[in-house]
């Protein structure tokens, strides 16, 4: 029984890892070699010439930088904006609070894909197409983030705030110096999910960007691939270059990422 | 907080303002604008002709639209149950105490950090005939005769299987983590008590683990259905919607209608069809989650 369990586990790991290993191996294979069986992929001659060619001869690194810039900007702004809104909904006793809460909650029911066509028209009217601003600003409204962060602010006891106020702390100080540090795990979790979402966002850049200097990776990669029909080596080099930084990040931050994902399930 | 009422209102507004601006401009306003667009023949250069309800009546008779909806539904049916079973199996593997525990957790989540484009292109090459990874391995271990090939991407049924397998591989990591953390929340004493009563591994799985996972399973199932309904890029890259549009999902049809056929009005109308379906699914999900306050 135990060996069966181990065998299945190992097999699953191999299946999950195989495409990534294959990608890495093919990417360092010399171009134009004859491939007869699967073993041929793994044998020499190896060569890094294609890496040079792709890194220097295409805009791939450009697009990667775009993807990183856009994802970082979207993540920071989304989390800050959502934290502010979540704080107001949770801790500031203003009029119409219940109405405002439902107004945000309703946003959970509006999928971005369903409003993407009119969003294109709206962004066009505002002259946001083909710009970094256009890649970032329309993606910042995240009702999910507001609701999740609000529920974490709800968990902070009110007497804590009152004691700070007696000390003469203003509402901004309470927010920035007391509340935000208290919900740091939730902020990190939201940030990780927003980053991955933005990193993978395809539909909006695809519709709103036509200038290839502004492409992000999910858009640039298919454009590049359509030129390579001969061999697997160039496409695999593209895939590898696009994946190595994010895989490295994953290895470094694995614990935080895993924690972030599991936290999202508790509240999601 | 003891605050002057007026002051509280102003402060709340200041805190809410950044969110409200982007929310109103880029979520609420497009939704309203979209309704207007459905009543026009509306082109990319904003040439607008009022056409009344004709986009709607055209849509209801549009076989391509129903086909695309059906294709998205096929994808939902293929990926949702398999996703749940696979995520549970992987979580069981990684939950088992062993030296390999951390290794398994990393390996199963790793594909999830890849860009959707990378995952899709990897899939495209993995399923190529002759030199693709799957067929070569099948040749090597003798399951597939060396003179025969499986044409994964040019036969509709096989193309569905290939696209689903890639999607499972690429996205199961998130659900796997959710299950893993749910399993780790189950108190050890319950298992110990069961073992003292002579229960074996299989019995504890069916009568302890699985019931404990049922709230999270409901959530994952609904989120998965909604996510699968919105499938686009994997199919666009791996099959291009083919063969003969037989795998084209609704989002691809909306994109083609708007941007290739230059008919944003009709594309918007079809988006509202998708919207209606997703809305119903979300309401069902909300109802399930809030029954007995599960999953909080």
Coordinates of C-alpha atoms in Angstrom, one line a residue:
Chain A
X1 CA 0.0 0.0 0.0
X2 CA 2.7 2.4 1.0
X3 CA 4.8 1.8 -2.1
X4 CA 1.8 2.4 -4.3
X5 CA 1.2 5.7 -2.6
X6 CA 4.8 6.7 -3.1
X7 CA 4.8 5.6 -6.8
X8 CA 1.6 7.6 -7.5
X9 CA 3.1 10.6 -5.8
X10 CA 6.3 10.4 -7.7
X11 CA 4.5 9.9 -11.0
X12 CA 2.4 13.0 -10.3
X13 CA 5.5 15.0 -9.6
X14 CA 7.2 13.9 -12.8
X15 CA 4.1 14.7 -14.9
X16 CA 3.9 18.1 -13.3
X17 CA 7.6 18.9 -13.7
X18 CA 8.1 17.3 -17.2
X19 CA 6.9 20.2 -19.4
X20 CA 9.0 22.7 -17.5
X21 CA 12.1 20.5 -17.6
X22 CA 11.5 19.8 -21.3
X23 CA 11.2 23.6 -21.9
X24 CA 14.5 24.2 -20.2
X25 CA 16.3 21.3 -22.0
X26 CA 15.0 22.2 -25.5
X27 CA 15.9 25.8 -25.0
X28 CA 19.6 25.0 -24.7
X29 CA 19.5 22.5 -27.6
X30 CA 21.4 23.4 -30.8
X31 CA 19.0 24.5 -33.5
X32 CA 18.1 22.3 -36.5
X33 CA 18.9 18.9 -34.9
X34 CA 17.0 15.9 -36.0
X35 CA 14.6 14.6 -33.4
X36 CA 13.6 11.0 -33.7
X37 CA 12.7 9.9 -30.2
X38 CA 12.1 11.8 -27.0
X39 CA 15.6 10.9 -25.8
X40 CA 17.1 13.1 -28.6
X41 CA 15.8 16.2 -26.9
X42 CA 18.0 15.6 -24.0
X43 CA 21.3 14.8 -25.7
X44 CA 24.0 17.2 -26.8
X45 CA 25.0 19.3 -28.8
X46 CA 23.9 22.2 -26.6
X47 CA 24.1 25.9 -27.5
X48 CA 23.2 29.2 -26.0
X49 CA 23.3 31.0 -29.3
X50 CA 19.6 31.4 -29.5
X51 CA 19.4 33.0 -26.1
X52 CA 21.7 35.7 -27.4
X53 CA 19.6 36.1 -30.6
X54 CA 16.3 36.4 -28.6
X55 CA 17.6 38.7 -25.9
X56 CA 19.3 41.1 -28.4
X57 CA 17.2 40.6 -31.5
X58 CA 13.7 40.9 -30.2
X59 CA 11.6 43.0 -27.9
X60 CA 11.0 40.2 -25.4
X61 CA 13.0 41.8 -22.6
X62 CA 11.1 45.1 -23.3
X63 CA 7.8 43.3 -22.9
X64 CA 8.9 41.6 -19.8
X65 CA 9.8 45.0 -18.3
X66 CA 6.4 46.3 -19.3
X67 CA 4.7 43.3 -17.7
X68 CA 6.7 43.9 -14.5
X69 CA 6.1 47.7 -14.4
X70 CA 2.4 47.3 -15.1
X71 CA 1.9 44.5 -12.6
X72 CA 3.8 46.4 -9.9
X73 CA 1.9 49.6 -10.5
X74 CA -1.5 47.8 -10.6
X75 CA -0.7 45.8 -7.5
X76 CA 0.5 48.8 -5.3
X77 CA -2.3 51.1 -6.4
X78 CA -5.0 48.4 -6.2
X79 CA -4.1 47.4 -2.7
X80 CA -3.7 51.0 -1.4
X81 CA -7.0 52.1 -2.9
X82 CA -8.8 49.0 -1.7
X83 CA -7.3 49.3 1.8
X84 CA -8.4 52.9 2.1
X85 CA -12.0 52.1 1.0
X86 CA -12.1 49.0 3.2
X87 CA -11.0 51.0 6.2
X88 CA -13.7 53.6 5.6
X89 CA -16.3 50.9 5.2
X90 CA -15.2 49.1 8.3
X91 CA -14.1 51.8 10.8
X92 CA -15.6 55.2 9.9
X93 CA -19.2 55.6 11.0
X94 CA -20.5 57.8 8.1
X95 CA -24.0 58.1 6.7
X96 CA -25.0 55.8 3.9
X97 CA -22.4 53.3 5.0
X98 CA -24.7 50.4 4.4
X99 CA -25.6 51.6 1.0
X100 CA -22.0 52.1 0.0
X101 CA -21.2 48.6 1.2
X102 CA -23.8 47.1 -1.1
X103 CA -22.7 49.3 -3.9
X104 CA -19.2 47.8 -3.7
X105 CA -20.6 44.3 -3.1
X106 CA -22.6 44.6 -6.3
X107 CA -19.3 45.0 -8.1
X108 CA -18.5 41.4 -7.3
X109 CA -21.2 40.4 -9.7
X110 CA -19.8 42.3 -12.6
X111 CA -17.2 40.2 -14.5
X112 CA -14.6 42.3 -16.3
X113 CA -15.0 40.2 -19.4
X114 CA -18.6 41.1 -19.7
X115 CA -17.9 44.9 -19.8
X116 CA -14.7 44.8 -21.8
X117 CA -16.3 46.0 -25.1
X118 CA -17.8 49.2 -23.7
X119 CA -14.7 49.6 -21.6
X120 CA -12.7 49.8 -24.8
X121 CA -15.0 52.5 -26.0
X122 CA -14.8 54.4 -22.7
X123 CA -11.0 54.2 -22.7
X124 CA -10.9 55.3 -26.3
X125 CA -13.0 58.3 -25.5
X126 CA -10.7 59.2 -22.6
X127 CA -7.6 58.8 -24.9
X128 CA -6.2 55.9 -22.8
X129 CA -5.6 53.4 -25.5
X130 CA -1.9 52.7 -26.3
X131 CA -0.5 54.0 -23.1
X132 CA 0.9 52.8 -19.8
X133 CA -1.8 54.7 -18.0
X134 CA -4.4 52.8 -20.1
X135 CA -2.8 49.5 -19.1
X136 CA -2.9 50.4 -15.4
X137 CA -5.8 52.8 -14.5
X138 CA -8.8 50.9 -15.8
X139 CA -7.6 47.8 -13.9
X140 CA -7.5 49.3 -10.5
X141 CA -11.1 48.9 -9.3
X142 CA -11.2 45.7 -7.3
X143 CA -14.4 45.3 -5.3
X144 CA -13.1 41.9 -4.1
X145 CA -10.0 43.5 -2.6
X146 CA -12.2 46.1 -0.8
X147 CA -14.5 43.5 0.6
X148 CA -11.8 41.2 1.7
X149 CA -9.7 43.9 3.3
X150 CA -12.8 45.4 5.0
X151 CA -13.5 42.0 6.6
X152 CA -9.9 42.0 8.0
X153 CA -10.4 45.6 9.3
X154 CA -13.6 44.3 11.0
X155 CA -11.4 42.0 13.0
X156 CA -9.5 44.8 14.6
X157 CA -11.2 45.8 17.9
X158 CA -12.6 49.3 18.1
X159 CA -11.3 50.1 21.6
X160 CA -7.8 50.0 20.2
X161 CA -8.7 52.9 17.9
X162 CA -10.4 54.8 20.6
X163 CA -7.3 54.7 22.8
X164 CA -5.2 56.0 19.9
X165 CA -7.7 58.9 19.4
X166 CA -7.5 59.9 23.0
X167 CA -3.8 60.2 22.5
X168 CA -4.6 62.7 19.8
X169 CA -3.9 60.6 16.7
X170 CA -5.7 61.7 13.5
X171 CA -7.6 59.3 11.3
X172 CA -4.8 59.2 8.7
X173 CA -2.3 58.3 11.4
X174 CA -4.6 55.5 12.7
X175 CA -4.9 54.2 9.2
X176 CA -1.3 54.3 8.1
X177 CA 0.5 53.5 11.4
X178 CA -1.9 51.2 13.2
X179 CA -4.4 49.6 10.9
X180 CA -2.2 48.8 7.9
X181 CA 0.5 47.0 10.0
X182 CA -2.2 45.0 11.8
X183 CA -3.6 43.5 8.6
X184 CA -0.3 43.1 6.9
X185 CA -0.8 39.4 6.1
X186 CA -4.1 40.2 4.3
X187 CA -2.4 43.0 2.4
X188 CA 0.4 40.7 1.3
X189 CA -2.2 38.1 0.2
X190 CA -4.2 40.6 -1.8
X191 CA -0.9 41.9 -3.4
X192 CA 0.2 38.5 -4.5
X193 CA -3.1 37.6 -6.0
X194 CA -3.4 41.0 -7.8
X195 CA 0.2 40.7 -9.1
X196 CA -0.5 37.2 -10.5
X197 CA -3.8 38.4 -12.0
X198 CA -2.1 41.4 -13.7
X199 CA 0.9 39.3 -14.8
X200 CA -1.6 37.0 -16.7
X201 CA -4.0 39.7 -17.8
X202 CA -4.4 39.2 -21.5
X203 CA -7.7 40.5 -22.8
X204 CA -7.3 44.1 -21.8
X205 CA -3.8 44.7 -23.2
X206 CA -4.8 42.7 -26.2
X207 CA -7.7 45.1 -27.0
X208 CA -6.2 48.4 -25.9
X209 CA -2.6 48.2 -27.1
X210 CA -1.5 48.1 -30.8
X211 CA 2.0 49.7 -30.3
X212 CA 4.4 46.8 -29.9
X213 CA 6.7 48.8 -27.6
X214 CA 3.9 48.7 -25.1
X215 CA 3.1 45.0 -25.3
X216 CA 3.1 42.9 -22.2
X217 CA 4.3 39.3 -22.2
X218 CA 1.0 37.5 -22.7
X219 CA 0.5 39.7 -25.8
X220 CA 4.1 39.7 -27.1
X221 CA 4.8 36.0 -26.8
X222 CA 2.1 34.9 -29.3
X223 CA 3.3 37.7 -31.8
X224 CA 6.8 36.4 -31.5
X225 CA 5.8 32.7 -31.8
X226 CA 3.9 33.2 -35.0
X227 CA 7.3 33.9 -36.7
X228 CA 8.9 30.6 -35.6
X229 CA 7.5 27.6 -37.3
X230 CA 10.6 25.5 -38.0
X231 CA 12.0 24.4 -34.7
X232 CA 11.1 24.2 -31.1
X233 CA 14.3 25.8 -29.9
X234 CA 13.4 29.5 -30.4
X235 CA 9.9 29.2 -28.9
X236 CA 11.3 27.3 -25.9
X237 CA 14.0 30.0 -25.4
X238 CA 11.2 32.6 -25.4
X239 CA 9.2 30.6 -22.9
X240 CA 12.2 30.1 -20.7
X241 CA 13.3 33.7 -20.7
X242 CA 9.7 34.8 -19.9
X243 CA 9.4 32.3 -17.0
X244 CA 12.8 32.2 -15.3
X245 CA 12.3 35.5 -13.3
X246 CA 8.8 34.6 -12.1
X247 CA 9.9 31.0 -11.2
X248 CA 12.9 32.5 -9.3
X249 CA 10.5 34.8 -7.4
X250 CA 8.3 31.8 -6.6
X251 CA 11.2 29.8 -5.2
X252 CA 12.3 32.8 -3.0
X253 CA 8.8 33.8 -1.8
X254 CA 7.2 30.4 -1.9
X255 CA 6.1 30.5 1.8
X256 CA 4.5 33.9 1.5
X257 CA 2.8 33.0 -1.8
X258 CA 1.3 29.7 -0.5
X259 CA 0.1 31.5 2.6
X260 CA -1.4 34.3 0.5
X261 CA -3.3 31.9 -1.6
X262 CA -4.6 29.9 1.3
X263 CA -5.7 33.1 3.0
X264 CA -7.7 34.1 0.0
X265 CA -9.6 30.9 0.2
X266 CA -10.7 31.5 3.8
X267 CA -12.3 34.8 3.0
X268 CA -13.1 34.3 -0.7
Chain B
X1 CA -14.8 56.1 17.3
X2 CA -16.2 59.3 18.7
X3 CA -16.2 61.7 15.8
X4 CA -18.3 64.6 14.7
X5 CA -20.9 63.3 12.3
X6 CA -20.0 65.7 9.5
X7 CA -16.3 65.1 10.0
X8 CA -16.9 61.4 9.7
X9 CA -18.7 61.8 6.4
X10 CA -16.0 63.9 4.9
X11 CA -13.3 61.5 6.1
X12 CA -15.1 58.5 4.8
X13 CA -15.5 60.2 1.4
X14 CA -11.8 61.0 1.2
X15 CA -10.9 57.4 2.0
X16 CA -13.4 56.1 -0.5
X17 CA -12.7 58.6 -3.2
X18 CA -9.8 56.9 -5.1
X19 CA -11.7 53.6 -5.3
X20 CA -15.0 55.3 -6.2
X21 CA -13.4 57.2 -9.1
X22 CA -11.9 54.1 -10.8
X23 CA -14.9 52.0 -9.9
X24 CA -17.4 54.5 -11.4
X25 CA -15.4 55.3 -14.5
X26 CA -14.2 51.8 -15.4
X27 CA -16.8 49.4 -14.1
X28 CA -20.1 51.1 -13.6
X29 CA -20.0 53.6 -16.5
X30 CA -18.9 51.0 -19.1
X31 CA -21.7 48.7 -17.9
X32 CA -24.3 51.5 -18.5
X33 CA -22.6 52.6 -21.7
X34 CA -22.7 49.0 -22.9
X35 CA -26.4 48.9 -22.7
X36 CA -26.6 51.9 -25.0
X37 CA -24.2 50.2 -27.4
X38 CA -26.5 47.1 -27.7
X39 CA -29.1 49.3 -29.5
X40 CA -26.7 50.5 -32.1
X41 CA -24.7 49.2 -35.0
X42 CA -21.5 50.6 -33.5
X43 CA -18.2 50.4 -35.3
X44 CA -14.6 50.8 -34.1
X45 CA -14.5 54.4 -35.4
X46 CA -17.7 55.0 -33.5
X47 CA -20.0 55.2 -36.5
X48 CA -23.4 54.7 -34.8
X49 CA -26.6 53.7 -36.3
X50 CA -29.6 53.1 -34.1
X51 CA -31.1 49.7 -34.7
X52 CA -33.5 49.2 -31.8
X53 CA -33.8 45.7 -30.5
X54 CA -32.4 44.0 -33.6
X55 CA -29.1 43.0 -32.1
X56 CA -31.0 41.1 -29.4
X57 CA -33.3 39.3 -31.9
X58 CA -30.3 38.6 -34.1
X59 CA -28.5 37.1 -31.2
X60 CA -31.3 34.8 -30.2
X61 CA -31.3 33.3 -33.7
X62 CA -27.5 33.3 -34.1
X63 CA -26.3 29.7 -34.3
X64 CA -22.7 30.8 -33.9
X65 CA -23.5 32.4 -30.6
X66 CA -25.2 29.3 -29.2
X67 CA -22.4 27.1 -30.5
X68 CA -19.8 29.3 -28.8
X69 CA -21.8 29.3 -25.5
X70 CA -22.0 25.5 -25.8
X71 CA -18.3 25.3 -26.3
X72 CA -17.7 27.3 -23.2
X73 CA -20.1 25.0 -21.4
X74 CA -18.2 21.9 -22.6
X75 CA -15.1 23.4 -21.2
X76 CA -16.8 24.0 -17.8
X77 CA -18.1 20.4 -17.8
X78 CA -14.7 19.0 -18.7
X79 CA -12.6 21.0 -16.3
X80 CA -14.7 21.5 -13.1
X81 CA -15.0 17.9 -11.7
X82 CA -11.6 16.9 -12.9
X83 CA -10.1 20.0 -11.3
X84 CA -11.7 19.2 -7.9
X85 CA -10.6 15.5 -8.0
X86 CA -7.1 16.4 -9.1
X87 CA -6.7 19.2 -6.5
X88 CA -7.8 16.8 -3.7
X89 CA -5.5 14.0 -4.9
X90 CA -2.5 16.4 -5.1
X91 CA -3.4 17.8 -1.7
X92 CA -3.5 14.3 -0.2
X93 CA -0.1 13.6 -1.7
X94 CA 1.4 16.8 -0.3
X95 CA -0.3 16.5 3.1
X96 CA 1.3 13.1 3.8
X97 CA 4.1 13.5 6.2
X98 CA 7.4 12.7 4.5
X99 CA 10.7 14.2 3.6
X100 CA 9.3 15.0 0.1
X101 CA 6.3 17.1 1.5
X102 CA 7.7 20.5 0.7
X103 CA 9.0 19.3 -2.6
X104 CA 5.6 18.1 -3.7
X105 CA 4.0 21.4 -2.6
X106 CA 6.4 23.4 -4.8
X107 CA 6.1 21.1 -7.8
X108 CA 2.3 21.1 -7.9
X109 CA 2.1 24.9 -7.5
X110 CA 4.9 25.7 -9.9
X111 CA 3.0 25.8 -13.2
X112 CA 0.5 28.3 -11.7
X113 CA 3.1 31.0 -11.7
X114 CA 3.8 30.7 -15.4
X115 CA 2.3 33.3 -17.7
X116 CA -0.9 32.1 -19.4
X117 CA 0.9 32.6 -22.8
X118 CA 3.8 30.4 -21.7
X119 CA 1.6 27.7 -20.3
X120 CA -0.5 27.7 -23.5
X121 CA 2.5 27.5 -25.9
X122 CA 4.1 24.8 -23.8
X123 CA 0.9 22.9 -24.2
X124 CA 0.9 23.5 -27.9
X125 CA 4.3 21.9 -28.2
X126 CA 3.7 19.2 -25.7
X127 CA 0.7 17.9 -27.8
X128 CA 2.3 18.2 -31.3
X129 CA 2.4 15.0 -33.3
X130 CA 5.8 13.4 -34.1
X131 CA 8.0 15.5 -31.9
X132 CA 5.7 16.7 -29.1
X133 CA 6.4 15.5 -25.6
X134 CA 3.3 13.4 -25.1
X135 CA 3.5 11.5 -28.4
X136 CA 7.2 10.9 -28.1
X137 CA 6.8 9.6 -24.6
X138 CA 3.9 7.3 -25.7
X139 CA 6.2 6.0 -28.5
X140 CA 9.1 5.5 -26.1
X141 CA 7.1 3.4 -23.6
X142 CA 5.4 1.5 -26.3
X143 CA 1.7 2.6 -25.7
X144 CA 1.6 4.1 -29.1
X145 CA 2.9 2.2 -32.1
X146 CA 5.9 4.1 -33.6
X147 CA 4.3 4.4 -37.0
X148 CA 1.1 6.0 -35.6
X149 CA 0.5 9.5 -34.3
X150 CA -2.2 11.0 -32.2
X151 CA -3.3 14.3 -33.8
X152 CA -4.3 16.0 -30.5
X153 CA -5.0 19.4 -31.9
X154 CA -6.8 18.8 -35.2
X155 CA -9.5 16.5 -33.9
X156 CA -12.3 18.2 -32.0
X157 CA -12.6 15.7 -29.1
X158 CA -8.8 15.3 -28.7
X159 CA -8.4 19.1 -28.9
X160 CA -10.8 19.5 -26.0
X161 CA -8.9 16.9 -24.0
X162 CA -5.6 18.6 -24.7
X163 CA -6.9 22.1 -23.8
X164 CA -8.4 20.8 -20.6
X165 CA -5.3 18.9 -19.6
X166 CA -3.1 22.0 -20.1
X167 CA -5.6 24.1 -18.1
X168 CA -5.7 21.6 -15.3
X169 CA -1.9 21.5 -15.2
X170 CA -1.6 25.2 -15.3
X171 CA -4.3 26.2 -12.8
X172 CA -4.8 23.3 -10.3
X173 CA -2.1 24.8 -8.0
X174 CA -4.4 27.4 -6.5
X175 CA -7.1 24.9 -5.6
X176 CA -4.5 22.4 -4.5
X177 CA -3.3 25.0 -2.0
X178 CA -6.8 25.7 -0.8
X179 CA -7.4 22.0 -0.2
X180 CA -4.1 21.5 1.4
X181 CA -4.6 24.3 4.0
X182 CA -8.2 23.0 4.6
X183 CA -6.8 19.5 5.3
X184 CA -4.2 20.9 7.6
X185 CA -7.0 22.6 9.6
X186 CA -8.6 19.3 10.4
X187 CA -7.7 18.5 14.0
X188 CA -5.3 15.6 14.4
X189 CA -7.3 14.3 17.4
X190 CA -10.2 13.3 15.1
X191 CA -7.9 11.1 13.1
X192 CA -6.3 9.6 16.2
X193 CA -9.7 8.8 17.7
X194 CA -10.8 7.1 14.4
X195 CA -7.6 5.1 14.3
X196 CA -8.1 3.9 17.9
X197 CA -11.5 2.7 16.7
X198 CA -9.8 0.7 14.1
X199 CA -10.5 2.8 11.0
X200 CA -8.1 2.5 8.1
X201 CA -6.8 5.2 5.8
X202 CA -9.5 4.7 3.3
X203 CA -12.3 4.9 5.9
X204 CA -10.8 8.1 7.5
X205 CA -10.6 9.7 4.1
X206 CA -14.2 9.0 3.2
X207 CA -15.7 9.7 6.6
X208 CA -13.5 12.5 8.0
X209 CA -11.4 14.2 5.4
X210 CA -14.0 14.5 2.6
X211 CA -16.8 15.8 4.8
X212 CA -14.5 18.4 6.3
X213 CA -13.6 19.6 2.7
X214 CA -17.2 19.9 1.6
X215 CA -17.6 23.7 2.3
X216 CA -14.4 24.6 0.5
X217 CA -15.4 22.3 -2.3
X218 CA -18.6 24.1 -2.9
X219 CA -16.7 27.4 -3.2
X220 CA -14.0 26.0 -5.4
X221 CA -16.6 24.4 -7.7
X222 CA -18.5 27.6 -8.2
X223 CA -15.4 29.7 -8.7
X224 CA -14.1 27.1 -11.1
X225 CA -17.3 27.1 -13.2
X226 CA -17.3 30.9 -13.4
X227 CA -13.5 31.0 -14.3
X228 CA -13.9 28.2 -16.9
X229 CA -16.8 30.0 -18.6
X230 CA -14.4 32.9 -19.3
X231 CA -11.8 30.8 -21.0
X232 CA -10.1 32.4 -23.9
X233 CA -6.3 32.6 -24.4
X234 CA -5.5 28.9 -23.9
X235 CA -8.0 28.0 -26.7
X236 CA -6.9 30.9 -28.9
X237 CA -3.3 29.8 -28.7
X238 CA -3.7 26.0 -28.7
X239 CA -6.5 25.4 -31.2
X240 CA -7.3 28.9 -32.5
X241 CA -10.9 28.0 -31.8
X242 CA -10.6 25.2 -34.4
X243 CA -11.0 22.8 -36.1
X244 CA -13.7 24.7 -37.9
X245 CA -14.6 26.8 -34.9
X246 CA -15.5 23.7 -33.1
X247 CA -13.7 24.8 -29.9
X248 CA -14.4 28.5 -30.2
X249 CA -15.5 29.8 -26.8
X250 CA -17.9 32.8 -26.3
X251 CA -15.2 35.3 -25.4
X252 CA -13.4 34.6 -28.6
X253 CA -16.6 35.1 -30.6
X254 CA -17.2 38.4 -28.8
X255 CA -13.7 39.5 -29.6
X256 CA -14.0 38.5 -33.3
X257 CA -17.4 40.1 -33.7
X258 CA -16.2 43.4 -32.2
X259 CA -12.7 43.7 -33.6
X260 CA -12.5 41.6 -36.7
X261 CA -16.1 42.2 -38.0
X262 CA -16.1 45.7 -36.7
X263 CA -19.4 45.4 -34.8
X264 CA -19.0 46.5 -31.2
X265 CA -22.7 46.9 -30.8
X266 CA -23.4 43.3 -31.4
X267 CA -20.3 42.2 -29.5
X268 CA -21.6 44.2 -26.5
X269 CA -25.0 42.4 -26.8
X270 CA -23.3 39.0 -26.7
X271 CA -21.3 40.2 -23.6
X272 CA -24.6 40.8 -21.8
X273 CA -25.6 37.2 -22.6
X274 CA -22.4 36.1 -20.9
X275 CA -23.0 38.6 -18.1
X276 CA -26.5 37.2 -17.5
X277 CA -25.1 33.6 -17.2
X278 CA -22.3 34.6 -14.9
X279 CA -24.7 36.7 -12.8
X280 CA -26.9 33.7 -12.3
X281 CA -23.9 31.5 -11.4
X282 CA -22.6 34.2 -8.9
X283 CA -26.0 34.4 -7.3
X284 CA -26.1 30.6 -6.9
X285 CA -22.6 30.7 -5.4
X286 CA -23.6 33.5 -3.0
X287 CA -26.7 31.5 -1.9
X288 CA -24.7 28.4 -1.4
X289 CA -22.0 30.1 0.6
X290 CA -24.4 32.0 2.8
X291 CA -26.5 29.0 3.7
X292 CA -25.6 28.0 7.2
X293 CA -22.8 30.6 7.0
X294 CA -20.5 28.0 5.5
X295 CA -17.0 28.8 4.6
X296 CA -16.3 31.8 6.7

